[in-house]
CSV table of C-alpha atoms in Angstrom, one decimal:
chain,number,residue,atom,x,y,z
A,1,GLY,CA,13.7,-5.0,9.3
A,2,ALA,CA,10.4,-7.3,8.5
A,3,VAL,CA,10.9,-7.9,4.6
A,4,VAL,CA,8.4,-9.7,2.1
A,5,SER,CA,9.6,-11.4,-0.9
A,6,GLN,CA,6.9,-11.3,-4.1
A,7,HIS,CA,7.4,-13.4,-7.0
A,8,PRO,CA,7.3,-12.8,-9.9
A,9,SER,CA,8.0,-9.1,-10.4
A,10,ARG,CA,6.4,-9.4,-13.7
A,11,VAL,CA,4.4,-12.0,-15.8
A,12,ILE,CA,2.9,-12.1,-19.2
A,13,CYS,CA,0.2,-14.8,-19.7
A,14,LYS,CA,-2.1,-16.1,-22.1
A,15,SER,CA,-5.9,-15.7,-22.2
A,16,GLY,CA,-7.4,-18.9,-20.2
A,17,THR,CA,-4.4,-20.1,-18.1
A,18,SER,CA,-3.8,-19.4,-14.5
A,19,VAL,CA,-0.5,-17.2,-12.6
A,20,LYS,CA,0.5,-17.8,-9.2
A,21,ILE,CA,2.0,-15.2,-7.3
A,22,GLU,CA,4.1,-15.5,-3.9
A,23,CYS,CA,4.7,-13.6,-0.8
A,24,ARG,CA,7.0,-15.2,1.3
A,25,SER,CA,7.7,-13.6,4.7
A,26,LEU,CA,11.4,-13.6,5.2
A,27,ASP,CA,12.2,-12.8,8.7
A,28,PHE,CA,9.6,-13.2,10.4
A,29,GLN,CA,6.0,-15.1,10.7
A,30,ALA,CA,2.8,-13.3,8.7
A,31,THR,CA,-0.2,-15.2,10.6
A,32,THR,CA,-2.1,-12.4,8.4
A,33,MET,CA,-1.1,-11.3,4.3
A,34,PHE,CA,-3.1,-8.6,2.6
A,35,TRP,CA,-3.7,-8.8,-1.1
A,36,TYR,CA,-4.2,-5.7,-3.0
A,37,ARG,CA,-4.9,-4.9,-6.8
A,38,GLN,CA,-4.1,-1.4,-8.2
A,39,PHE,CA,-4.7,-0.1,-11.5
A,40,PRO,CA,-3.0,2.2,-13.4
A,41,LYS,CA,-2.3,6.0,-11.7
A,42,GLN,CA,-4.9,4.7,-8.5
A,43,SER,CA,-4.7,3.8,-5.2
A,44,LEU,CA,-4.7,0.1,-3.5
A,45,MET,CA,-7.3,-1.7,-3.6
A,46,LEU,CA,-7.7,-4.3,-0.8
A,47,MET,CA,-9.1,-7.8,-2.8
A,48,ALA,CA,-9.0,-10.2,0.3
A,49,THR,CA,-7.1,-11.1,3.9
A,50,SER,CA,-5.6,-14.5,3.8
A,51,ASN,CA,-4.7,-15.9,7.4
A,52,GLU,CA,-2.8,-19.1,8.0
A,53,GLY,CA,-4.7,-21.8,8.7
A,54,SER,CA,-8.3,-20.8,7.6
A,55,LYS,CA,-9.9,-19.4,4.7
A,56,ALA,CA,-9.5,-16.0,3.1
A,57,THR,CA,-11.9,-13.1,3.7
A,58,TYR,CA,-12.8,-11.7,0.3
A,59,GLU,CA,-13.5,-8.0,0.0
A,60,GLN,CA,-17.0,-7.4,-1.7
A,61,GLY,CA,-17.0,-7.6,-5.5
A,62,VAL,CA,-14.0,-10.0,-5.6
A,63,GLU,CA,-14.6,-13.4,-7.2
A,64,LYS,CA,-13.1,-15.9,-4.6
A,65,ASP,CA,-13.3,-18.6,-7.5
A,66,LYS,CA,-11.1,-16.4,-9.7
A,67,PHE,CA,-8.6,-15.1,-7.0
A,68,LEU,CA,-7.7,-18.1,-5.1
A,69,ILE,CA,-5.6,-17.2,-2.0
A,70,ASN,CA,-3.7,-20.1,0.0
A,71,HIS,CA,-1.6,-19.5,3.3
A,72,ALA,CA,-0.3,-22.3,3.3
A,73,SER,CA,2.5,-21.7,6.5
A,74,LEU,CA,3.4,-19.0,8.4
A,75,THR,CA,5.7,-17.6,6.2
A,76,LEU,CA,4.1,-17.9,2.6
A,77,SER,CA,0.4,-16.8,0.9
A,78,THR,CA,-0.1,-17.1,-2.5
A,79,LEU,CA,-2.8,-15.5,-5.2
A,80,THR,CA,-3.7,-17.6,-8.2
A,81,VAL,CA,-5.1,-15.7,-10.6
A,82,THR,CA,-7.3,-18.7,-12.9
A,83,SER,CA,-8.4,-18.4,-16.1
A,84,ALA,CA,-7.0,-15.2,-16.6
A,85,HIS,CA,-8.5,-12.4,-19.0
A,86,PRO,CA,-7.4,-9.0,-20.2
A,87,GLU,CA,-9.1,-7.2,-17.5
A,88,ASP,CA,-7.4,-9.3,-14.5
A,89,SER,CA,-4.0,-7.3,-16.2
A,90,SER,CA,-2.9,-5.1,-13.3
A,91,PHE,CA,-0.2,-4.4,-10.7
A,92,TYR,CA,-0.5,-7.2,-7.4
A,93,ILE,CA,0.8,-6.4,-4.4
A,94,CYS,CA,0.9,-8.5,-1.1
A,95,SER,CA,1.5,-7.2,2.4
A,96,ALA,CA,1.7,-8.4,5.9
A,97,PRO,CA,1.6,-6.4,9.2
A,98,GLY,CA,4.2,-5.5,10.6
A,99,ASP,CA,5.4,-3.7,14.3
A,100,ASN,CA,3.8,-0.6,15.1
A,101,TYR,CA,0.8,-0.9,13.5
A,102,GLY,CA,3.0,-0.8,10.0
A,103,TYR,CA,2.7,-3.0,6.8
A,104,THR,CA,5.5,-4.3,4.9
A,105,PHE,CA,4.7,-4.7,1.3
A,106,GLY,CA,6.0,-6.9,-1.5
A,107,SER,CA,7.5,-5.2,-4.5
A,108,GLY,CA,4.4,-6.3,-6.6
A,109,THR,CA,3.7,-8.1,-9.7
A,110,ARG,CA,2.9,-6.6,-13.1
A,111,LEU,CA,0.7,-9.0,-14.7
A,112,THR,CA,-0.5,-8.8,-18.3
A,113,VAL,CA,-2.8,-11.0,-19.9
A,114,VAL,CA,-2.6,-11.1,-23.9
B,1,GLY,CA,-16.6,4.5,8.5
B,2,ASN,CA,-12.4,5.1,8.7
B,3,SER,CA,-11.2,7.0,5.6
B,4,VAL,CA,-8.2,9.1,4.3
B,5,THR,CA,-8.5,12.0,1.9
B,6,GLN,CA,-5.7,13.4,0.5
B,7,MET,CA,-4.9,16.2,-2.2
B,8,GLU,CA,-5.1,15.2,-5.9
B,9,GLY,CA,-2.2,15.2,-8.1
B,10,PRO,CA,-0.2,15.3,-9.7
B,11,VAL,CA,2.1,17.4,-8.4
B,12,THR,CA,5.2,18.9,-10.5
B,13,LEU,CA,7.5,20.9,-8.9
B,14,SER,CA,11.3,22.2,-9.6
B,15,GLU,CA,14.0,20.9,-7.7
B,16,GLU,CA,14.7,22.6,-4.2
B,17,ALA,CA,10.9,23.7,-4.1
B,18,PHE,CA,8.8,23.3,-1.2
B,19,LEU,CA,6.8,20.5,-1.2
B,20,THR,CA,3.3,20.2,0.8
B,21,ILE,CA,0.8,16.9,0.3
B,22,ASN,CA,-2.5,17.5,1.9
B,23,CYS,CA,-3.9,14.5,4.1
B,24,THR,CA,-6.8,14.3,6.4
B,25,TYR,CA,-8.3,11.6,8.0
B,26,THR,CA,-11.8,10.0,9.3
B,27,ALA,CA,-11.7,8.3,12.1
B,28,THR,CA,-13.3,7.0,15.4
B,29,GLY,CA,-10.9,6.9,18.2
B,30,TYR,CA,-7.3,7.5,17.9
B,31,PRO,CA,-5.7,5.9,14.5
B,32,SER,CA,-2.0,5.8,13.3
B,33,LEU,CA,-0.9,7.5,10.6
B,34,PHE,CA,1.5,6.7,7.7
B,35,TRP,CA,2.8,8.2,4.8
B,36,TYR,CA,4.0,5.3,2.0
B,37,VAL,CA,6.1,6.3,-0.7
B,38,GLN,CA,6.0,4.1,-4.1
B,39,TYR,CA,8.1,4.6,-6.7
B,40,PRO,CA,7.5,3.4,-10.3
B,41,GLY,CA,7.4,-0.2,-11.0
B,42,GLU,CA,7.6,-1.3,-7.2
B,43,GLY,CA,5.5,-1.9,-4.4
B,44,LEU,CA,5.1,0.9,-1.7
B,45,GLN,CA,7.9,1.4,1.4
B,46,LEU,CA,6.7,3.3,4.6
B,47,LEU,CA,8.0,6.8,4.9
B,48,LEU,CA,7.1,8.1,8.0
B,49,LYS,CA,4.5,7.3,10.7
B,50,ALA,CA,2.8,8.9,13.9
B,51,THR,CA,0.8,6.6,16.3
B,52,LYS,CA,-0.6,9.6,18.5
B,53,ALA,CA,-1.4,13.1,18.4
B,54,ASP,CA,1.1,15.9,18.1
B,55,ASP,CA,3.7,12.9,17.1
B,56,LYS,CA,6.2,14.4,14.2
B,57,GLY,CA,7.1,11.6,11.9
B,58,SER,CA,10.2,12.1,10.0
B,59,ASN,CA,12.4,10.6,7.5
B,60,LYS,CA,14.6,11.6,4.3
B,61,GLY,CA,13.8,15.2,5.1
B,62,PHE,CA,10.2,14.4,4.9
B,63,GLU,CA,8.1,15.2,8.0
B,64,ALA,CA,4.2,15.0,8.8
B,65,THR,CA,2.5,15.9,12.1
B,66,TYR,CA,-0.7,14.2,13.6
B,67,ARG,CA,-3.2,16.9,14.2
B,68,LYS,CA,-5.8,15.8,15.9
B,69,GLU,CA,-7.7,18.8,16.0
B,70,THR,CA,-7.6,19.5,12.2
B,71,THR,CA,-7.6,15.6,11.4
B,72,SER,CA,-4.9,16.2,9.3
B,73,PHE,CA,-1.0,14.5,8.7
B,74,HIS,CA,0.0,16.8,6.2
B,75,LEU,CA,3.4,15.9,4.1
B,76,GLU,CA,6.2,18.5,3.8
B,77,LYS,CA,9.8,18.7,2.6
B,78,GLY,CA,11.6,21.4,2.3
B,79,SER,CA,13.6,20.6,-0.5
B,80,VAL,CA,12.9,18.1,-2.9
B,81,GLN,CA,15.0,16.5,-5.2
B,82,VAL,CA,14.4,15.0,-8.7
B,83,SER,CA,14.8,11.3,-7.1
B,84,ASP,CA,11.7,12.2,-4.9
B,85,SER,CA,9.7,11.7,-7.9
B,86,ALA,CA,6.9,9.0,-6.9
B,87,VAL,CA,3.5,8.3,-5.5
B,88,TYR,CA,2.6,9.5,-2.2
B,89,PHE,CA,0.3,7.3,-0.1
B,90,CYS,CA,-1.4,9.0,3.0
B,91,ALA,CA,-2.7,6.3,5.2
B,92,LEU,CA,-4.4,5.2,8.4
B,93,SER,CA,-4.7,2.2,10.8
B,94,LYS,CA,-6.7,1.0,13.5
B,95,TYR,CA,-7.9,-2.4,15.3
B,96,ASN,CA,-4.5,-4.6,15.4
B,97,ASN,CA,-3.3,-3.6,12.0
B,98,ASN,CA,-5.9,-5.3,10.1
B,99,ASP,CA,-7.7,-2.2,9.2
B,100,MET,CA,-5.6,0.1,6.7
B,101,ARG,CA,-7.2,2.4,4.6
B,102,PHE,CA,-5.1,4.3,2.0
B,103,GLY,CA,-5.8,7.4,0.1
B,104,ALA,CA,-6.1,7.7,-3.4
B,105,GLY,CA,-2.7,8.4,-3.7
B,106,THR,CA,-0.6,11.9,-5.1
B,107,ARG,CA,1.9,11.5,-8.1
B,108,LEU,CA,4.8,14.1,-7.5
B,109,THR,CA,7.1,14.9,-10.4
B,110,VAL,CA,10.0,17.0,-9.7
B,111,LYS,CA,12.3,18.5,-12.5
B,112,PRO,CA,15.6,19.2,-12.5
């Protein structure tokens, strides 16, 4: 079945640095990738939708200059958290539309900013 | 707009107990309905789905029936195991896969 590979699974970075998270569709082409943020014990919050070959669409309240999204190819989408701060610490998950209206999720990235 | 409401947790059960997690939805037309499961520290995995009214999705002993008359998609399992401990999300999707909405999630803990 469709697989989305997300890396890294965990990352710890210092305040002020940038972190890049990658999501790759392994055996299918993903023209669209969704990026979510999940706070502890809460549901997924859609941050943005990336589309191959065009600019990402950000949800209201999400800073596009802070969360840079690049959909470089049909199999790769990246989220870069720029100038990270402790409040950016969270669990970030990507997903791509699969068949029959389901989504295929990456395994998530636990970001800790110290 | 489209939305999903699921019962709040946490839910704690003993092994072999019966599980029900309620989910209701609000949507125009005919959405597809899903249950996803999230194990600790992992992403979400599709547990089961139903794409039209009266369909029953099932997987790993879990079942849910798409009830249009009550706009519900309750998750059930007859006998839970410790390994079922996870967070369960109800979700709906319409319009070419680009409008997935998730419930708040229900944390299930099964004790031996």
